mmCIF file of C-alpha atoms in Angstrom:
data_model
loop_
_atom_site.group_PDB
_atom_site.id
_atom_site.type_symbol
_atom_site.label_atom_id
_atom_site.label_comp_id
_atom_site.label_asym_id
_atom_site.label_seq_id
_atom_site.Cartn_x
_atom_site.Cartn_y
_atom_site.Cartn_z
ATOM 1 C CA MET A 1 0.000 0.000 0.000
ATOM 2 C CA ILE A 2 1.224 3.486 -0.866
ATOM 3 C CA GLU A 3 0.458 5.823 2.013
ATOM 4 C CA PRO A 4 -0.548 9.211 0.603
ATOM 5 C CA ASP A 5 1.465 12.346 1.157
ATOM 6 C CA ILE A 6 -1.003 14.707 2.865
ATOM 7 C CA GLN A 7 0.231 17.747 0.959
ATOM 8 C CA LEU A 8 -0.189 15.961 -2.372
ATOM 9 C CA LEU A 9 -3.562 14.578 -1.270
ATOM 10 C CA ASN A 10 -4.756 18.098 -0.462
ATOM 11 C CA SER A 11 -3.458 19.255 -3.840
ATOM 12 C CA LYS A 12 -5.414 16.546 -5.668
ATOM 13 C CA LEU A 13 -8.543 17.433 -3.682
ATOM 14 C CA SER A 14 -8.101 21.128 -4.548
ATOM 15 C CA LYS A 15 -7.777 20.274 -8.247
ATOM 16 C CA LEU A 16 -11.001 18.258 -8.071
ATOM 17 C CA GLN A 17 -12.865 21.040 -6.268
ATOM 18 C CA LYS A 18 -11.538 23.653 -8.708
ATOM 19 C CA ALA A 19 -12.585 21.587 -11.729
ATOM 20 C CA VAL A 20 -16.117 21.213 -10.352
ATOM 21 C CA SER A 21 -16.465 24.881 -9.317
ATOM 22 C CA GLU A 22 -15.241 26.078 -12.722
ATOM 23 C CA GLY A 23 -17.782 23.892 -14.511
ATOM 24 C CA ARG A 24 -15.232 21.805 -16.377
ATOM 25 C CA SER A 25 -16.511 18.888 -18.449
ATOM 26 C CA ARG A 26 -17.987 15.899 -16.649
ATOM 27 C CA SER A 27 -15.287 13.576 -17.982
ATOM 28 C CA TYR A 28 -12.555 15.940 -16.789
ATOM 29 C CA CYS A 29 -14.081 16.246 -13.309
ATOM 30 C CA LEU A 30 -14.515 12.474 -13.078
ATOM 31 C CA SER A 31 -10.859 11.970 -14.002
ATOM 32 C CA LYS A 32 -9.825 14.308 -11.158
ATOM 33 C CA TRP A 33 -12.242 12.549 -8.802
ATOM 34 C CA SER A 34 -10.903 9.115 -9.752
ATOM 35 C CA ASP A 35 -7.288 10.252 -9.376
ATOM 36 C CA PHE A 36 -7.998 11.650 -5.906
ATOM 37 C CA VAL A 37 -9.918 8.575 -4.693
ATOM 38 C CA ARG A 38 -7.312 6.054 -5.857
ATOM 39 C CA TYR A 39 -4.446 8.062 -4.356
ATOM 40 C CA ARG A 40 -6.289 8.594 -1.049
ATOM 41 C CA ASP A 41 -6.977 4.852 -0.780
ATOM 42 C CA GLY A 42 -3.308 3.954 -1.137
ATOM 43 C CA GLN A 43 -3.499 2.645 -4.709
ATOM 44 C CA ARG A 44 -5.055 -0.641 -3.566
ATOM 45 C CA CYS A 45 -8.507 -2.183 -3.299
ATOM 46 C CA VAL A 46 -10.009 -1.069 0.005
ATOM 47 C CA ASP A 47 -11.957 -4.350 0.212
ATOM 48 C CA CYS A 48 -9.382 -7.063 -0.585
ATOM 49 C CA HIS A 49 -6.134 -5.002 -0.835
ATOM 50 C CA GLU A 50 -5.359 -6.146 -4.395
ATOM 51 C CA VAL A 51 -3.073 -3.639 -6.155
ATOM 52 C CA ASN A 52 -3.806 -4.465 -9.806
ATOM 53 C CA GLY A 53 -6.777 -3.601 -12.028
ATOM 54 C CA LEU A 54 -7.951 -0.733 -9.837
ATOM 55 C CA ALA A 55 -10.899 1.594 -10.420
ATOM 56 C CA ALA A 56 -12.625 4.312 -8.412
ATOM 57 C CA HIS A 57 -16.171 3.082 -7.792
ATOM 58 C CA HIS A 58 -19.211 5.282 -7.093
ATOM 59 C CA ILE A 59 -20.847 3.796 -3.982
ATOM 60 C CA PHE A 60 -24.122 5.673 -4.563
ATOM 61 C CA ARG A 61 -24.612 5.254 -8.315
ATOM 62 C CA LYS A 62 -24.289 8.521 -10.204
ATOM 63 C CA VAL A 63 -27.278 7.649 -12.402
ATOM 64 C CA ILE A 64 -29.433 7.878 -9.251
ATOM 65 C CA ALA A 65 -27.487 10.463 -7.272
ATOM 66 C CA SER A 66 -25.834 12.838 -9.723
ATOM 67 C CA PRO A 67 -24.977 15.307 -6.894
ATOM 68 C CA ALA A 68 -22.752 12.570 -5.420
ATOM 69 C CA GLN A 69 -20.700 11.879 -8.529
ATOM 70 C CA PHE A 70 -17.817 14.157 -7.493
ATOM 71 C CA ASP A 71 -18.089 13.757 -3.699
ATOM 72 C CA PRO A 72 -14.854 12.364 -2.186
ATOM 73 C CA GLY A 73 -16.841 10.249 0.267
ATOM 74 C CA ASN A 74 -18.818 8.575 -2.507
ATOM 75 C CA GLY A 75 -15.732 6.992 -4.016
ATOM 76 C CA ILE A 76 -13.896 3.821 -3.041
ATOM 77 C CA THR A 77 -11.014 2.081 -4.806
ATOM 78 C CA LEU A 78 -11.828 -1.478 -5.869
ATOM 79 C CA CYS A 79 -10.003 -4.130 -7.872
ATOM 80 C CA ARG A 80 -11.522 -5.577 -11.021
ATOM 81 C CA GLN A 81 -13.160 -8.544 -9.249
ATOM 82 C CA CYS A 82 -14.609 -6.549 -6.339
ATOM 83 C CA HIS A 83 -15.832 -3.896 -8.786
ATOM 84 C CA LYS A 84 -17.493 -6.553 -10.928
ATOM 85 C CA GLU A 85 -19.329 -7.914 -7.871
ATOM 86 C CA CYS A 86 -20.831 -4.473 -7.225
ATOM 87 C CA HIS A 87 -22.293 -4.302 -10.730
ATOM 88 C CA LYS A 88 -23.420 -7.885 -11.287
ATOM 89 C CA ASP A 89 -27.079 -8.694 -12.113
ATOM 90 C CA PHE A 90 -28.103 -5.102 -12.954
ATOM 91 C CA ASN A 91 -25.951 -2.237 -14.247
ATOM 92 C CA ARG A 92 -28.135 -0.037 -16.397
ATOM 93 C CA ARG A 93 -30.372 2.994 -15.978
ATOM 94 C CA PRO A 94 -33.139 2.161 -13.481
ATOM 95 C CA ASN A 95 -36.865 2.620 -13.923
ATOM 96 C CA MET A 96 -37.390 5.696 -11.733
ATOM 97 C CA SER A 97 -41.113 4.954 -11.356
ATOM 98 C CA LEU A 98 -40.276 1.870 -9.262
ATOM 99 C CA PRO A 99 -39.245 1.882 -5.587
ATOM 100 C CA ILE A 100 -35.541 2.308 -4.950
ATOM 101 C CA ASP A 101 -33.569 -0.897 -5.614
ATOM 102 C CA ALA A 102 -36.653 -2.688 -6.988
ATOM 103 C CA GLU A 103 -34.511 -3.898 -9.893
ATOM 104 C CA GLY A 104 -31.514 -4.740 -7.725
ATOM 105 C CA GLY A 105 -29.218 -2.111 -9.178
ATOM 106 C CA GLU A 106 -28.570 -0.053 -6.071
ATOM 107 C CA LYS A 107 -27.763 -3.000 -3.769
ATOM 108 C CA LEU A 108 -28.396 -1.061 -0.563
ATOM 109 C CA GLU A 109 -26.666 -3.671 1.621
ATOM 110 C CA VAL A 110 -23.555 -3.360 -0.553
ATOM 111 C CA MET A 111 -23.711 0.436 -0.329
ATOM 112 C CA GLU A 112 -23.896 0.227 3.459
ATOM 113 C CA ARG A 113 -20.935 -2.152 3.600
ATOM 114 C CA LEU A 114 -18.776 -0.047 1.268
ATOM 115 C CA TYR A 115 -19.423 3.168 3.190
ATOM 116 C CA CYS A 116 -18.613 1.254 6.388
ATOM 117 C CA ILE A 117 -15.317 -0.283 5.237
ATOM 118 C CA LEU A 118 -14.278 3.034 3.697
ATOM 119 C CA TYR A 119 -14.796 4.725 7.066
ATOM 120 C CA GLN A 120 -12.968 1.939 8.921
ATOM 121 C CA ASP A 121 -10.077 2.234 6.472
ATOM 122 C CA SER A 122 -9.880 5.997 7.011
ATOM 123 C CA VAL A 123 -9.675 5.515 10.795
ATOM 124 C CA GLU A 124 -7.064 2.750 10.600
ATOM 125 C CA ARG A 125 -4.881 4.930 8.352
ATOM 126 C CA ASP A 126 -5.476 8.096 10.408
ATOM 127 C CA LEU A 127 -7.091 9.856 7.444
ATOM 128 C CA ALA A 128 -10.611 10.290 8.850
ATOM 129 C CA HIS A 129 -10.778 13.970 7.989
ATOM 130 C CA GLU A 130 -14.051 15.287 6.585
ATOM 131 C CA PRO A 131 -12.663 16.946 3.421
ATOM 132 C CA PHE A 132 -11.123 13.667 2.253
ATOM 133 C CA TYR A 133 -14.329 11.660 2.766
ATOM 134 C CA SER A 134 -17.069 14.277 2.544
ATOM 135 C CA LEU A 135 -20.587 13.734 1.245
ATOM 136 C CA SER A 136 -22.773 16.728 0.446
ATOM 137 C CA ALA A 137 -25.846 17.581 2.505
ATOM 138 C CA ILE A 138 -27.933 16.855 -0.608
ATOM 139 C CA VAL A 139 -26.643 13.278 -0.720
ATOM 140 C CA ILE A 140 -27.290 12.724 2.989
ATOM 141 C CA SER A 141 -30.835 14.049 2.493
ATOM 142 C CA MET A 142 -31.358 11.667 -0.443
ATOM 143 C CA LEU A 143 -30.257 8.708 1.673
ATOM 144 C CA LYS A 144 -32.599 9.765 4.479
ATOM 145 C CA LYS A 145 -35.505 10.108 2.051
ATOM 146 C CA MET A 146 -34.785 6.646 0.601
ATOM 147 C CA HIS A 147 -35.222 5.197 4.092
ATOM 148 C CA GLY A 148 -38.311 7.258 4.909
ATOM 149 C CA HIS A 149 -36.620 9.627 7.352
ATOM 150 C CA SER A 150 -37.232 13.369 7.420
ATOM 151 C CA ALA A 151 -34.448 15.688 6.289
ATOM 152 C CA ASN A 152 -33.859 16.860 9.864
ATOM 153 C CA SER A 153 -33.629 13.355 11.374
ATOM 154 C CA HIS A 154 -30.418 13.188 13.386
ATOM 155 C CA PHE A 155 -27.648 10.739 12.596
ATOM 156 C CA PRO A 156 -24.349 11.214 14.461
ATOM 157 C CA GLY A 157 -20.827 11.504 13.130
ATOM 158 C CA SER A 158 -19.180 12.681 9.936
ATOM 159 C CA SER A 159 -21.082 12.651 6.657
ATOM 160 C CA LEU A 160 -19.484 9.284 5.797
ATOM 161 C CA GLN A 161 -20.528 7.830 9.167
ATOM 162 C CA GLN A 162 -24.032 9.192 8.670
ATOM 163 C CA ALA A 163 -24.278 7.495 5.265
ATOM 164 C CA PHE A 164 -23.671 3.981 6.552
ATOM 165 C CA MET A 165 -25.725 4.592 9.715
ATOM 166 C CA ILE A 166 -28.722 5.635 7.599
ATOM 167 C CA LEU A 167 -28.401 2.528 5.438
ATOM 168 C CA ALA A 168 -27.888 0.322 8.516
ATOM 169 C CA THR A 169 -31.261 1.319 9.974
ATOM 170 C CA CYS A 170 -34.498 -0.366 8.997
ATOM 171 C CA GLU A 171 -36.619 1.595 6.519
ATOM 172 C CA LYS A 172 -38.981 3.744 8.560
ATOM 173 C CA GLN A 173 -42.251 2.503 7.017
ATOM 174 C CA THR A 174 -41.264 -1.138 7.481
ATOM 175 C CA ARG A 175 -40.075 -0.507 11.028
ATOM 176 C CA ASP A 176 -43.242 1.339 12.065
ATOM 177 C CA ALA A 177 -45.513 -1.298 10.491
ATOM 178 C CA LEU A 178 -43.734 -4.159 12.266
ATOM 179 C CA LEU A 179 -43.815 -2.389 15.615
ATOM 180 C CA ALA A 180 -47.473 -1.382 15.260
ATOM 181 C CA ALA A 181 -48.444 -4.954 14.375
ATOM 182 C CA ASN A 182 -46.901 -6.064 17.665
ATOM 183 C CA GLY A 183 -48.432 -3.351 19.818
ATOM 184 C CA PHE A 184 -45.486 -0.988 19.980
ATOM 185 C CA SER A 185 -44.936 2.616 18.946
ATOM 186 C CA VAL A 186 -41.686 4.434 18.340
ATOM 187 C CA GLY A 187 -40.432 8.000 18.554
ATOM 188 C CA ALA A 188 -39.857 10.196 15.535
ATOM 189 C CA GLU A 189 -36.082 9.801 15.628
ATOM 190 C CA PRO A 190 -34.517 6.796 13.863
ATOM 191 C CA ILE A 191 -33.528 3.750 15.902
ATOM 192 C CA LEU A 192 -29.779 3.597 15.453
ATOM 193 C CA PRO A 193 -27.907 0.275 15.434
ATOM 194 C CA GLY A 194 -27.335 -0.805 19.033
ATOM 195 C CA THR A 195 -30.092 1.406 20.479
ATOM 196 C CA MET A 196 -33.764 0.854 21.288
ATOM 197 C CA GLN A 197 -36.541 3.404 21.819
ATOM 198 C CA ILE A 198 -39.810 1.453 21.668
ATOM 199 C CA PHE A 199 -42.805 2.003 23.896
ATOM 200 C CA ARG A 200 -45.794 -0.263 24.427
ATOM 201 C CA LYS A 201 -49.072 1.432 23.490
#
C-alpha cells in the first residue's frame, strides 16, 4: 500500500474542487475525482487489498445520485473482481417509477458495507478527515428520504458515518408497520444500530 502524502492529497482534492467549481466537463471532473480517490486509498482495493486492475467506484450510483458523482466520500477504490461484484445482475439505468432498488441495481446492503469499510479504512490509516471523505448535505438528504426519514432526522458523526448509519437502519415505514403490528410505537427519531426506543401502546 502506498500511504498518501497529505500535501499531495490536499493538492489533488483542490484540483477536483476547482474543476467542479469552474464547470469543467464531466469527464474531466470524473478523471480528477478518480485520481484523488485512488491516491487517497493507497493505490489498492479497500476491500481485498489487491493492487492491480484498480478503479474508483461510485458507492451511490451517479445515475441515481448525480450530486454525489464528485463527492470524495462517494468513491472507493476497488479491484476488477470486487468492482465486478458491485455491478453484477443489474448495471443499467433504473426505472425511476419503481421503488428504490426494486430492480436490484442499487444494492443497498452493498452500499452500506462499502461506506462502512471506507470509514474503517480511514480511521485505521489516520485519514478520517471530513474533506477527504465528505458527502454533500444533498446526498445525505437523499439517503434519508430513501429510508423514509425526514431531512432533519439526526444521525451522528461525519457525513461518511451518517451514510452507513442511515443505510444500517431499517426503513422507517417497514419498522413502524412491524412495531405497530406487535403493539409498539416508536419516537420520531430513527432507531440507530445498538439502540432501542420502543414504547408499548
